[in-house]
Short mmCIF file of C-alpha atoms in Angstrom, two decimals:
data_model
loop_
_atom_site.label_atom_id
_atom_site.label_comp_id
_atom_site.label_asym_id
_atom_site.label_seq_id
_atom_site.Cartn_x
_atom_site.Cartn_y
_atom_site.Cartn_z
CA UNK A 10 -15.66 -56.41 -3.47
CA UNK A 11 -16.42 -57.65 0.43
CA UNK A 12 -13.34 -57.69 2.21
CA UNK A 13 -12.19 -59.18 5.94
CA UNK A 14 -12.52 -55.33 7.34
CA UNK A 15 -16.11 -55.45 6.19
CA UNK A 16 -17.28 -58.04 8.91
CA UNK A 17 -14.71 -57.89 11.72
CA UNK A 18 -13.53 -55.19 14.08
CA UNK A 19 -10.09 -53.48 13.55
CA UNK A 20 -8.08 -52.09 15.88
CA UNK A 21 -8.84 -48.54 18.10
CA UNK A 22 -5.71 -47.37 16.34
CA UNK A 23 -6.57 -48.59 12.30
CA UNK A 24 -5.25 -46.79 9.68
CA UNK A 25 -3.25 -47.33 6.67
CA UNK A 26 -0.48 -45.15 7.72
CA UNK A 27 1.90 -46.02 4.92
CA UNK A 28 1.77 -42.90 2.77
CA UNK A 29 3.68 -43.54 -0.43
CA UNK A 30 4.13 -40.35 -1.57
CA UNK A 31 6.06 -38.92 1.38
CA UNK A 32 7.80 -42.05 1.41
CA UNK A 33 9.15 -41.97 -2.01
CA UNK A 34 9.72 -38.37 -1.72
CA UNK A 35 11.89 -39.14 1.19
CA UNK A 36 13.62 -41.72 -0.98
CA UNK A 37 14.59 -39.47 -3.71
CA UNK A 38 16.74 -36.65 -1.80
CA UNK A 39 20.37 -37.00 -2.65
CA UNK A 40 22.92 -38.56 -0.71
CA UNK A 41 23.99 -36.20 2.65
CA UNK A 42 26.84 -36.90 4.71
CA UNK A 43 26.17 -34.24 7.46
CA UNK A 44 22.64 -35.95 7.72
CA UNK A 45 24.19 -39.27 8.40
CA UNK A 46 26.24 -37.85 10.76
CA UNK A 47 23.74 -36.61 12.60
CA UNK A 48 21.18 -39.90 12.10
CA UNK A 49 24.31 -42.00 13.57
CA UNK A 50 24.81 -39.37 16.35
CA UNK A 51 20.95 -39.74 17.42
CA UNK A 52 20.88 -43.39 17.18
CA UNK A 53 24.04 -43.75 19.36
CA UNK A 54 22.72 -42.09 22.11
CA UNK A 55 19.29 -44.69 21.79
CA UNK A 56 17.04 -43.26 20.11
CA UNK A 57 14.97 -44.22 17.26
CA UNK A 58 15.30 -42.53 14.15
CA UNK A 59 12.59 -40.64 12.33
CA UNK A 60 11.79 -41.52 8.54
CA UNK A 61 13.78 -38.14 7.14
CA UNK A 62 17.28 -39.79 9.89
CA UNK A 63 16.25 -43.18 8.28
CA UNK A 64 16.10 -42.05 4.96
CA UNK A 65 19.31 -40.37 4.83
CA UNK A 66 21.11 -43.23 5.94
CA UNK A 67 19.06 -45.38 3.23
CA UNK A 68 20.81 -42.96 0.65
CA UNK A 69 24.14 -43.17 1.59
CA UNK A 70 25.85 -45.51 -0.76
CA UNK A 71 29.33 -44.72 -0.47
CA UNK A 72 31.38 -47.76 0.46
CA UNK A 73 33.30 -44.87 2.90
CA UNK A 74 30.00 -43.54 4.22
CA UNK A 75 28.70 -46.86 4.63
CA UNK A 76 31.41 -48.13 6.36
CA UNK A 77 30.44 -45.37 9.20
CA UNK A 78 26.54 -47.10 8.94
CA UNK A 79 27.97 -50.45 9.72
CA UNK A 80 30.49 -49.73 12.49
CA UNK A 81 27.87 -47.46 14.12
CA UNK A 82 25.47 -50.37 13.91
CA UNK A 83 28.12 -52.68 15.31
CA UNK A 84 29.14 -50.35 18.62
CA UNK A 85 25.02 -49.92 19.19
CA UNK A 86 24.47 -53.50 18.99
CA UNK A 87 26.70 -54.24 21.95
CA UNK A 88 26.02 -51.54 23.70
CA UNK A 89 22.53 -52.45 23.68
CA UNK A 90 22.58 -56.72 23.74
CA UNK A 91 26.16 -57.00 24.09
CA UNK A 92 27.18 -60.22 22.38
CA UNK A 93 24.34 -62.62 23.15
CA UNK A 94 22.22 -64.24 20.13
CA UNK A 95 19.18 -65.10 20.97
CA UNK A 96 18.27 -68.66 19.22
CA UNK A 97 15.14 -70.27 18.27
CA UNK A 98 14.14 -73.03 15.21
CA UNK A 99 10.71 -72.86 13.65
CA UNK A 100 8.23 -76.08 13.56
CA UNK A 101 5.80 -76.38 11.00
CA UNK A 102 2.42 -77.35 12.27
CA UNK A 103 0.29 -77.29 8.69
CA UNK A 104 0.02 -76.23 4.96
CA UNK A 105 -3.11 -76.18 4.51
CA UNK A 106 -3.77 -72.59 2.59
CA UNK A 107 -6.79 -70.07 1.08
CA UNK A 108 -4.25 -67.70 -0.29
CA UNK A 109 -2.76 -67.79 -3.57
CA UNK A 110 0.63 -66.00 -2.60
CA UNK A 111 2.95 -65.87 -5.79
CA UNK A 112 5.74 -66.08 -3.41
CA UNK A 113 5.06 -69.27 -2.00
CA UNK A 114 4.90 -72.84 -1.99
CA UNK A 115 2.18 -73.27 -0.28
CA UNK A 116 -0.12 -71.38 -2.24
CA UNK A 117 -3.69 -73.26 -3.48
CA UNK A 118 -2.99 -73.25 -6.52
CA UNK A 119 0.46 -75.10 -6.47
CA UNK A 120 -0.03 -78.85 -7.18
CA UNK A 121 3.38 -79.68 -6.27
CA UNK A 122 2.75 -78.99 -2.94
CA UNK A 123 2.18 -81.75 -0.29
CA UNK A 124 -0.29 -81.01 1.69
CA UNK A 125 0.04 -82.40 5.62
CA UNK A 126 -1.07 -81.05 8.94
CA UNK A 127 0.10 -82.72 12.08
CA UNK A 128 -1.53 -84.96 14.29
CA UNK A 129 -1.02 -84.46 18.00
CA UNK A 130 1.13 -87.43 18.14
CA UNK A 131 3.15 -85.74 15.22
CA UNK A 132 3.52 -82.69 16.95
CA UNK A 133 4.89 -84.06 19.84
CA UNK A 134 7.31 -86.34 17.95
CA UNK A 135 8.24 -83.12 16.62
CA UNK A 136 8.91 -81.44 19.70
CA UNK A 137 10.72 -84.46 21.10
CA UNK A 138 13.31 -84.46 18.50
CA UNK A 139 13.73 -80.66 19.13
CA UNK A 140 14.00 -81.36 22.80
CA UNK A 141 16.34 -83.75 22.48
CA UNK A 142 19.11 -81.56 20.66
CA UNK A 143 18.69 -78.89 23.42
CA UNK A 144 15.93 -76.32 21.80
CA UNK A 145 13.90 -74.50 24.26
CA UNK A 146 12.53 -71.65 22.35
CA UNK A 147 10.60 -72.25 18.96
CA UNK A 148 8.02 -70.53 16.97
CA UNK A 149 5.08 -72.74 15.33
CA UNK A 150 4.31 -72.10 12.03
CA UNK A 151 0.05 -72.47 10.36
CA UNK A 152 -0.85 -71.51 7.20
CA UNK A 153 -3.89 -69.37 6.58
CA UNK A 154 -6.95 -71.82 6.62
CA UNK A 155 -10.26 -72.50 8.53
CA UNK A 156 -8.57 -75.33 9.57
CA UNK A 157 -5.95 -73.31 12.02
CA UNK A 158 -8.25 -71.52 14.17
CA UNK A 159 -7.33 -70.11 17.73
CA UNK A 160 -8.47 -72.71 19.35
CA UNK A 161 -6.36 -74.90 17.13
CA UNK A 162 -3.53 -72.80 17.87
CA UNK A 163 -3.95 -72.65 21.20
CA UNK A 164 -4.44 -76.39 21.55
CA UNK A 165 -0.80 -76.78 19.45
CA UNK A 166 0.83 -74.55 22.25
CA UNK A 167 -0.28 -76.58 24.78
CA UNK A 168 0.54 -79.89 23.23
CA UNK A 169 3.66 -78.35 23.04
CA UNK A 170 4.28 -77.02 26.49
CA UNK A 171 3.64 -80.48 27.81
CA UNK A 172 6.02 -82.49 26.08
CA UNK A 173 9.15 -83.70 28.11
CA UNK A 174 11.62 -85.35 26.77
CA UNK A 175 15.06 -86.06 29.48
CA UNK A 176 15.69 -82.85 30.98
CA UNK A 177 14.44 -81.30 27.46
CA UNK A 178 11.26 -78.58 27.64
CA UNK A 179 10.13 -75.85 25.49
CA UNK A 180 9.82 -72.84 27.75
CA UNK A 181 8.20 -70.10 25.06
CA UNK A 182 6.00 -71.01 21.87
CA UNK A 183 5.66 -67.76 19.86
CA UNK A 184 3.61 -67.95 17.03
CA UNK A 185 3.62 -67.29 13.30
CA UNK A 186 -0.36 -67.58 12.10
CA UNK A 187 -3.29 -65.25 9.61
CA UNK A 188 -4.81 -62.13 11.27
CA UNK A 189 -7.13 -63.03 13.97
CA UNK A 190 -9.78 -60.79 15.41
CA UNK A 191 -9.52 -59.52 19.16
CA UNK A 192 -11.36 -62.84 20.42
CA UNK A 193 -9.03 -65.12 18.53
CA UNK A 194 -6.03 -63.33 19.80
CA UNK A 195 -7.23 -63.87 23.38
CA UNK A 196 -7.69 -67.14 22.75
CA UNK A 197 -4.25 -67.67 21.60
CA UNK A 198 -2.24 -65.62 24.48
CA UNK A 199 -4.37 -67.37 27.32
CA UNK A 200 -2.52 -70.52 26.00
CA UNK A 201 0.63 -69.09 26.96
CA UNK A 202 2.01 -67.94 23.73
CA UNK A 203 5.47 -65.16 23.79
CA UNK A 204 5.44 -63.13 20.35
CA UNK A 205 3.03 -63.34 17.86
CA UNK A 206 4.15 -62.67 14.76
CA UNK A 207 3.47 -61.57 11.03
CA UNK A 208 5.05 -60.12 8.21
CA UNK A 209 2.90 -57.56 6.04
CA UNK A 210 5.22 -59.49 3.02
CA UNK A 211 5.45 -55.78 1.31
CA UNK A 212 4.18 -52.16 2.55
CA UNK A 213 3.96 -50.81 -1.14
CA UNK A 214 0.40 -51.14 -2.12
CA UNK A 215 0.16 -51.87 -5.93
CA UNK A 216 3.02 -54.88 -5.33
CA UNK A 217 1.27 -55.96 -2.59
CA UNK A 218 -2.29 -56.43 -4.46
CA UNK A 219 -0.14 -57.92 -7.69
CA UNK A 220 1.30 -60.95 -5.36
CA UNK A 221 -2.03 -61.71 -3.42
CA UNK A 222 -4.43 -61.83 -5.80
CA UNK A 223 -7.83 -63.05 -5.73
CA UNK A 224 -10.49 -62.65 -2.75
CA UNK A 225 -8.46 -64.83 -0.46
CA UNK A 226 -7.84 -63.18 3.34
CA UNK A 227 -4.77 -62.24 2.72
CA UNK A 228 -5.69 -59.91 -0.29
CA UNK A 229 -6.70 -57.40 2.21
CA UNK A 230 -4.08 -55.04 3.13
CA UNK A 231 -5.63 -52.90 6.20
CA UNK A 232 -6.78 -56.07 7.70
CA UNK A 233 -2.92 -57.77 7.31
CA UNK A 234 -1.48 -54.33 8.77
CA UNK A 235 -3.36 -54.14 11.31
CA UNK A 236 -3.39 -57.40 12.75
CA UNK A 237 -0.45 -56.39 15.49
CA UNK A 238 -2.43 -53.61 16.75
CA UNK A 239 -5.40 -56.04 17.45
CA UNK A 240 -3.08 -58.30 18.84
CA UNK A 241 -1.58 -55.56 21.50
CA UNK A 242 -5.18 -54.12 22.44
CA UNK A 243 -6.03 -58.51 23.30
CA UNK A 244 -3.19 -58.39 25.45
CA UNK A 245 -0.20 -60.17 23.34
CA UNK A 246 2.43 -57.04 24.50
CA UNK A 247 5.11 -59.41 22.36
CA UNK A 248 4.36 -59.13 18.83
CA UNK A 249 6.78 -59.62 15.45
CA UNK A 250 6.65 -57.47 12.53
CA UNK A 251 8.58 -58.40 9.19
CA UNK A 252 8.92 -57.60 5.08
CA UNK A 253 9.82 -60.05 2.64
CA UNK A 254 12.74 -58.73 0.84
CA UNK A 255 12.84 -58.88 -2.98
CA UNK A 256 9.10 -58.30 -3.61
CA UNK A 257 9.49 -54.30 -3.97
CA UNK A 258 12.53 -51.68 -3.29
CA UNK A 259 14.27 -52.87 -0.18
CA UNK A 260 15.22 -49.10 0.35
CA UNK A 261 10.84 -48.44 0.36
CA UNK A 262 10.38 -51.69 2.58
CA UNK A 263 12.98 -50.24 5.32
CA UNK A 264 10.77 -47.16 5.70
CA UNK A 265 7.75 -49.40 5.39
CA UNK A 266 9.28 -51.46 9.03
CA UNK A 267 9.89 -47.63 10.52
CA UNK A 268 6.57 -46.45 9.65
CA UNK A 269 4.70 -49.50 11.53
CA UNK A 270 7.09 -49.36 14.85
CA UNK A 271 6.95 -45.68 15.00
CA UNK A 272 2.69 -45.92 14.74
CA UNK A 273 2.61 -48.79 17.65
CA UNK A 274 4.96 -47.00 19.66
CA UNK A 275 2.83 -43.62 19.01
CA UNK A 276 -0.45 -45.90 20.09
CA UNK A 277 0.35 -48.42 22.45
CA UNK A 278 3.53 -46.99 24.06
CA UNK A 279 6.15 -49.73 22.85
CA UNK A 280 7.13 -50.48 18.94
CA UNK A 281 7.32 -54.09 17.95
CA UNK A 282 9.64 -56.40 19.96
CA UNK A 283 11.40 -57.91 16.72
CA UNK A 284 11.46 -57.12 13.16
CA UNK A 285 12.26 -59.83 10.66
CA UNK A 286 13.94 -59.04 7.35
CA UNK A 287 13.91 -62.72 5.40
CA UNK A 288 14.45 -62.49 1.72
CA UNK A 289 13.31 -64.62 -1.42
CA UNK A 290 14.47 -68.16 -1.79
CA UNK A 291 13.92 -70.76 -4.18
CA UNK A 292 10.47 -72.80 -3.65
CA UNK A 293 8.54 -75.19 -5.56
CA UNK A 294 6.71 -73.73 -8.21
CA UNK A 295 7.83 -70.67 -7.81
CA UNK A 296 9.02 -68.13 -10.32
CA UNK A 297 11.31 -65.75 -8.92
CA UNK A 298 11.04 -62.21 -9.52
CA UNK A 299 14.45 -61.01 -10.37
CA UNK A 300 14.02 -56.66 -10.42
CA UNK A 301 13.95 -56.44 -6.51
CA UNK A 302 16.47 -58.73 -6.02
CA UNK A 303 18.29 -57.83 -2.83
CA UNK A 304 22.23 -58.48 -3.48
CA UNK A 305 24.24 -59.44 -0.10
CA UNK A 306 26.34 -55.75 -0.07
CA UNK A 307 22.46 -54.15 -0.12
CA UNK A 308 21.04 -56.36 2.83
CA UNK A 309 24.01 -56.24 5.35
CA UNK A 310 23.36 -52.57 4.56
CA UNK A 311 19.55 -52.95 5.76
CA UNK A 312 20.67 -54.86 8.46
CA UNK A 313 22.73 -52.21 9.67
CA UNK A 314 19.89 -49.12 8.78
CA UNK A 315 17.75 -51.14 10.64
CA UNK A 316 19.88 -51.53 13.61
CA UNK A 317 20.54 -47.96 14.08
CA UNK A 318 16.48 -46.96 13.02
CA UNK A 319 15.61 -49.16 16.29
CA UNK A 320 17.66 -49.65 18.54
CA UNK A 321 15.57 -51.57 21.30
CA UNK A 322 14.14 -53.76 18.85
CA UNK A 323 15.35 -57.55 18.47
CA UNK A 324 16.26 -58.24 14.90
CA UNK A 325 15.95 -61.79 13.74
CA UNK A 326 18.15 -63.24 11.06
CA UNK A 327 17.10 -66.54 9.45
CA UNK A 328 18.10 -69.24 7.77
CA UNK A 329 16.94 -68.44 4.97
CA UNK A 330 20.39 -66.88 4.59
CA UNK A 331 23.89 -69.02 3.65
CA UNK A 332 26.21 -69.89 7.31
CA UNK A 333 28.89 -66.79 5.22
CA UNK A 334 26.61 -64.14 5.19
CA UNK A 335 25.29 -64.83 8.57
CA UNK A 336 28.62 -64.88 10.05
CA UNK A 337 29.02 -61.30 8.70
CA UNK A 338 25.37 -60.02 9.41
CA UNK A 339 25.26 -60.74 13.24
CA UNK A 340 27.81 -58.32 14.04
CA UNK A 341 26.14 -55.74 11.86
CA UNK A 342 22.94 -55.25 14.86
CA UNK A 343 21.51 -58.95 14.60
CA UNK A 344 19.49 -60.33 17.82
CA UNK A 345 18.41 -63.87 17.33
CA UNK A 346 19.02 -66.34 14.52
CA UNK A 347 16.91 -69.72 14.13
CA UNK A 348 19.34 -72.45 14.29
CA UNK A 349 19.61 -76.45 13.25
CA UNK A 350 16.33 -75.34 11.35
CA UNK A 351 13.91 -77.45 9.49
CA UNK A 352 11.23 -76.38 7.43
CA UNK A 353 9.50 -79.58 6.03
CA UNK A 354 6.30 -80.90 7.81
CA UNK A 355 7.61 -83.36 10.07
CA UNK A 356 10.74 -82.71 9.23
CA UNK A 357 12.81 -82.72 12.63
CA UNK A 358 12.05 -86.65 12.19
CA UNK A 359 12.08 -87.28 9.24
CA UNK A 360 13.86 -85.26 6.34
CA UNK A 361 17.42 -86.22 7.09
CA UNK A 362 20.21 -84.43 5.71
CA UNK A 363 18.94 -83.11 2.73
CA UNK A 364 15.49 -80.56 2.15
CA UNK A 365 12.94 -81.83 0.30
CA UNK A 366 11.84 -78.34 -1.47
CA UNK A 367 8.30 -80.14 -2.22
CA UNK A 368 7.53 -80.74 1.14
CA UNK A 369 8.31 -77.33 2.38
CA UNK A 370 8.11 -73.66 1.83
CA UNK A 371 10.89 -72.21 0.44
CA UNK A 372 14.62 -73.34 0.42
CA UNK A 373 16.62 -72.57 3.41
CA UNK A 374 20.54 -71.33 3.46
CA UNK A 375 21.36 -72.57 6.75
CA UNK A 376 20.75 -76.59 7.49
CA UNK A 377 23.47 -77.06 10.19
CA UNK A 378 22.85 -78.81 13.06
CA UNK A 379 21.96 -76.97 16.37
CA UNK A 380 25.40 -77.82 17.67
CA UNK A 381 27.57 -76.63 14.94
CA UNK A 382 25.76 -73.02 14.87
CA UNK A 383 26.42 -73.09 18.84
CA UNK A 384 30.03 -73.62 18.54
CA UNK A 385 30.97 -71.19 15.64
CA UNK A 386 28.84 -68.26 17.54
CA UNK A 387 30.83 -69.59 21.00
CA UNK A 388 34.09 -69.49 18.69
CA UNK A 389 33.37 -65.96 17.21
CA UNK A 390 33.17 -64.42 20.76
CA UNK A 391 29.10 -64.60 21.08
CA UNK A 392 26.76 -65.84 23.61
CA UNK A 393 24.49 -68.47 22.52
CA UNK A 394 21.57 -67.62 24.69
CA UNK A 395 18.02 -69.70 25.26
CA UNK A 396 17.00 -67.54 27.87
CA UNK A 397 12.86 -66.46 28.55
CA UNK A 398 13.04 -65.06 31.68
CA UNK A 399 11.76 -61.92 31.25
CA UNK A 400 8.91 -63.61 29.32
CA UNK A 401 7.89 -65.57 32.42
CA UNK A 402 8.86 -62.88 34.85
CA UNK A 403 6.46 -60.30 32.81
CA UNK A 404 9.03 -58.29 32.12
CA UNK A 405 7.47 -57.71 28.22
CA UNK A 406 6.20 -55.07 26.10
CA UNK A 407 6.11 -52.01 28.00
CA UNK A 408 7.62 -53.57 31.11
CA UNK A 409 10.18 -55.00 28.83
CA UNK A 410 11.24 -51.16 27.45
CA UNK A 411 11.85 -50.04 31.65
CA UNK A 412 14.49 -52.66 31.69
CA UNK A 413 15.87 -52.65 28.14
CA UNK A 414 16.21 -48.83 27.74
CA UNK A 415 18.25 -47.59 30.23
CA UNK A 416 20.80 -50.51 29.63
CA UNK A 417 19.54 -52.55 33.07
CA UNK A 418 18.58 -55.39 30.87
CA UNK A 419 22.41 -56.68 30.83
CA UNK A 420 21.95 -57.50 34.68
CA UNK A 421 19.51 -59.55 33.72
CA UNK A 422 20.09 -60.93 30.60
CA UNK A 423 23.79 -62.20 30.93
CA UNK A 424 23.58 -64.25 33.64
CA UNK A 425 20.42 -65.99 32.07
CA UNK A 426 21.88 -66.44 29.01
CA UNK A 427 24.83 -68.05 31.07
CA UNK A 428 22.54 -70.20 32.64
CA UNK A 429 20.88 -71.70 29.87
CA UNK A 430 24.31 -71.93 27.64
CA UNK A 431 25.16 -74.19 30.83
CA UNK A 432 22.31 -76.69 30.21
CA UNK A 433 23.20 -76.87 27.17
CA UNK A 434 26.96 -77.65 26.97
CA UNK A 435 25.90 -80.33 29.91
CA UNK A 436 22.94 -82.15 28.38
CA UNK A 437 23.48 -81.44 24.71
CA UNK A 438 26.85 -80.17 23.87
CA UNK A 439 29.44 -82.25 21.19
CA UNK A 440 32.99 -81.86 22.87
CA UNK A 441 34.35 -78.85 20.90
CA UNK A 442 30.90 -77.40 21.57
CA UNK A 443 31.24 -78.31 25.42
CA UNK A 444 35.06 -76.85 25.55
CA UNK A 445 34.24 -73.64 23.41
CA UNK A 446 31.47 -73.13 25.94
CA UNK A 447 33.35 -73.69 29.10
CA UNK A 448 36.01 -70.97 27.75
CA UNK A 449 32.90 -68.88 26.84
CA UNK A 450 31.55 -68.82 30.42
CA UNK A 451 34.89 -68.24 32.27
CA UNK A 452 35.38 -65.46 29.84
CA UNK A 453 32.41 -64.23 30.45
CA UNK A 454 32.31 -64.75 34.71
CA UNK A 455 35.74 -63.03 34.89
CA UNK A 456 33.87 -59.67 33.08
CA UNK A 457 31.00 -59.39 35.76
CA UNK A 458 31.36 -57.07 38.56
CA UNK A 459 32.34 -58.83 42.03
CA UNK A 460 29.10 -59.11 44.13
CA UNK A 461 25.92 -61.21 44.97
CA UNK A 462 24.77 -61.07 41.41
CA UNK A 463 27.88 -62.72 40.62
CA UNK A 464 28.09 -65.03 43.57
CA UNK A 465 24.13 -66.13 42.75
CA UNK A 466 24.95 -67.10 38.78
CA UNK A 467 28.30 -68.82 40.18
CA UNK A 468 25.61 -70.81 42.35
CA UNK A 469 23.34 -71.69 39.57
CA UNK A 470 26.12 -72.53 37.14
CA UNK A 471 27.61 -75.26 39.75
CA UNK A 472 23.86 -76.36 40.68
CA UNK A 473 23.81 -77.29 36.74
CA UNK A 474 27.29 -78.59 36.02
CA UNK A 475 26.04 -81.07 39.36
CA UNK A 476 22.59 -81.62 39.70
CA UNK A 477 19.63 -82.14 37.62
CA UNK A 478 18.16 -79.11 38.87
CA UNK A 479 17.73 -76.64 35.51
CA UNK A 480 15.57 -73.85 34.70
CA UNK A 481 17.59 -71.86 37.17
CA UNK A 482 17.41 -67.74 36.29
CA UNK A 483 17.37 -64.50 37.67
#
């Protein structure tokens, strides 16, 4: 059978680096509480873990032994991002698909599917009504068809950078889109893009071929796996690796994620800068496998292995996931959550309250408002945070890991995410949003050293509370 890697060019680094056996070997040693020990002693000092480290902390299932996992995970997480959330909502851009996913909605071969891709003057209305409840950082979303090309991307990112709406602006488009080549990638980071993103779905092989069946692109797994490689060597340093949990052994998809950020930091210097972890929902014509099902006491636990397994890596928890269970996972290592999320084409004008599961890809957990996320985090002791400064500063992949690893990043990354909680709670904020916040930032202000840092972020804050002047960062 011809495949994608017959005609295009992988990457200088291709291989298929997920070896099974060891994997499952790995996965079959018995529980060992001195090997946690030490796996949680390596990760605290900010490190990551190996697969054997990662593997024995995949084993240990005792609620007593696991309790160790999470509260390690918790003390690494603020040591490393404090308590800032990143947050972000996804915009759907089109449906149109050649793959035949079992998993999805929008597969070709699901006639319940409505099939829409937006218009430019969609798009922007779109963007508008993101603007206008204070988003700033979103990630657009194409399915895999001729149709999205890069320069079709690229032309969406733009379209999207240029759309004001009051004192509202998107500052970084990442992207969720099929494999490109190395061309197609350039195309898409000259428009300006942050991370580009994909999820290899599952690393084990035979499920992998079982759920994308056919001859469609997708069906080719060394293409799929390496498509962040090819993005790096084009010049996107930002890119977003993920597995969709419930497809195979969540214990053999947790190696999987090691595996591919230990071979991009052994070949490009730097490991992925998030890893996503979504798991199966509900979608239109979909039948559910129910063997891998991932219960909630299992994925906080992955959450937390994950954490510890890399600790410089942002980890992104969606809505996908019920408002409970993300209250309990962010503490457990989380990074960024999307937030006042909607999934249906055109659906930030025009789905209301309710998801129309027809219309969109698979059912989310989390429909609250932007606003009502922002307050609980605020009222749970976190730091909403729309900050891309280091995005527009350069300070990214490689540059990115100078900063982050020897715990500078926090000069930096506070008083942004200070900054742009300000905007907010001025131009967008409900009243017990606005008060939580103000308490937030005091809080906050009176835990920075004295000095000019200090005295500068003071500035900006009374600059925004003031003026119109925004965008103000360090």
């Amino acid at each position: 059978m011809s495949t994608v890697t017959d005609h295009w060019r992988l990457s200088e680094s291709a291989a298929d680096f997920i070896d099974e056996e060891r994997l499952n070997g790995l996965l079959s040693r018995p529980a060992d509480r001195g090997r946690v020990r030490e796996a949680i002693a390596k990760a605290m000092g900010k490190e990551p873990l190996d697969f054997d480290e990662t593997a024995a902390l995949v084993a240990a299932g005792e609620p007593d032994v696991c309790e160790e996992v999470f509260d390690a995970a918790r003390r690494l997480k603020r040591d490393v991002y404090g308590n800032r959330i990143v947050l972000f909502a996804p915009l759907y851009v089109g449906n149109q698909c050649t793959n035949d996913c079992r998993y999805c909605a929008f597969r070709r071969s699901n006639p319940a599917a409505v099939r829409r891709t937006l218009s430019p003057a969609e798009l922007r209305a779109q963007v508008e009504a993101m603007e206008n409840k204070g988003h700033r950082r979103i990630i657009l979303v194409f399915g895999e068809h001729p149709r999205y090309s890069p320069g079709f991307i690229a032309d969406c990112v733009g379209e999207v950078y240029s759309v004001r709406a009051g004192r509202g602006e998107i500052r970084r488009v990442n992207i969720n889109a099929a494999p490109l080549d190395h061309e197609g990638f350039r195309t898409v980071k000259a428009a300006g893009i942050g991370t580009y993103q994909i999820f290899q779905e599952t690393y084990h092989h035979a499920t992998y071929e079982l759920i994308h069946p056919g001859h469609a692109p997708k069906a080719d797994y060394l293409w799929r796996l390496d498509a962040v490689a090819r993005a790096m060597e084009a010049g996107c340093d930002d890119v977003g690796i993920g597995a969709l949990f419930g497809l195979y052994d969540w214990r053999f998809e947790v190696l999987g994620l090691v595996a591919h950020a230990r071979h991009l930091a052994g070949h490009y210097g730097v490991g992925p800068h998030t890893i996503s972890f979504p798991r199966l929902q509900p979608a239109s014509g979909v039948r559910l496998p129910e063997r891998w099902r991932v219960p909630d006491d299992e994925f906080k636990r992955l959450v937390a292995i994950l954490r510890l397994a890399v600790p410089y890596t942002g980890l992104i928890l969606t809505a996908r996931e019920a408002p409970a269970l993300r209250r309990e996972a962010l503490a457990l290592g989380v990074s960024q959550i999307d937030a006042g999320s909607r999934i249906e084409l055109g659906g930030y004008t025009e789905a209301g309250d309710a998801q129309v599961l027809d219309h969109e890809q698979f059912r989310l957990g989390d429909i609250r408002p932007l606003d009502e996320v922002m307050c609980e985090l605020l009222l749970d002791g976190y730091v909403p945070s729309f900050c891309t400064a280091c995005y527009r500063l350069g300070r990214t992949g490689e540059h990115f890991m100078e900063f982050a690893i020897p715990g500078f990043i926090q000069r930096f990354c506070t008083p942004n995410a200070l900054a742009t909680l300000m905007e907010y709670l001025v131009d967008y904020a409900g009243p017990a949003t606005r008060a939580a916040g103000e308490a937030a930032v005091e809080r906050e202000l009176d835990g920075l050293p004295e000095g000019d840092r200090k005295d500068a972020l003071q500035g900006r804050l009374r600059q925004i509370r003031e003026t119109d002047e925004r965008d103000l960062y360090i």
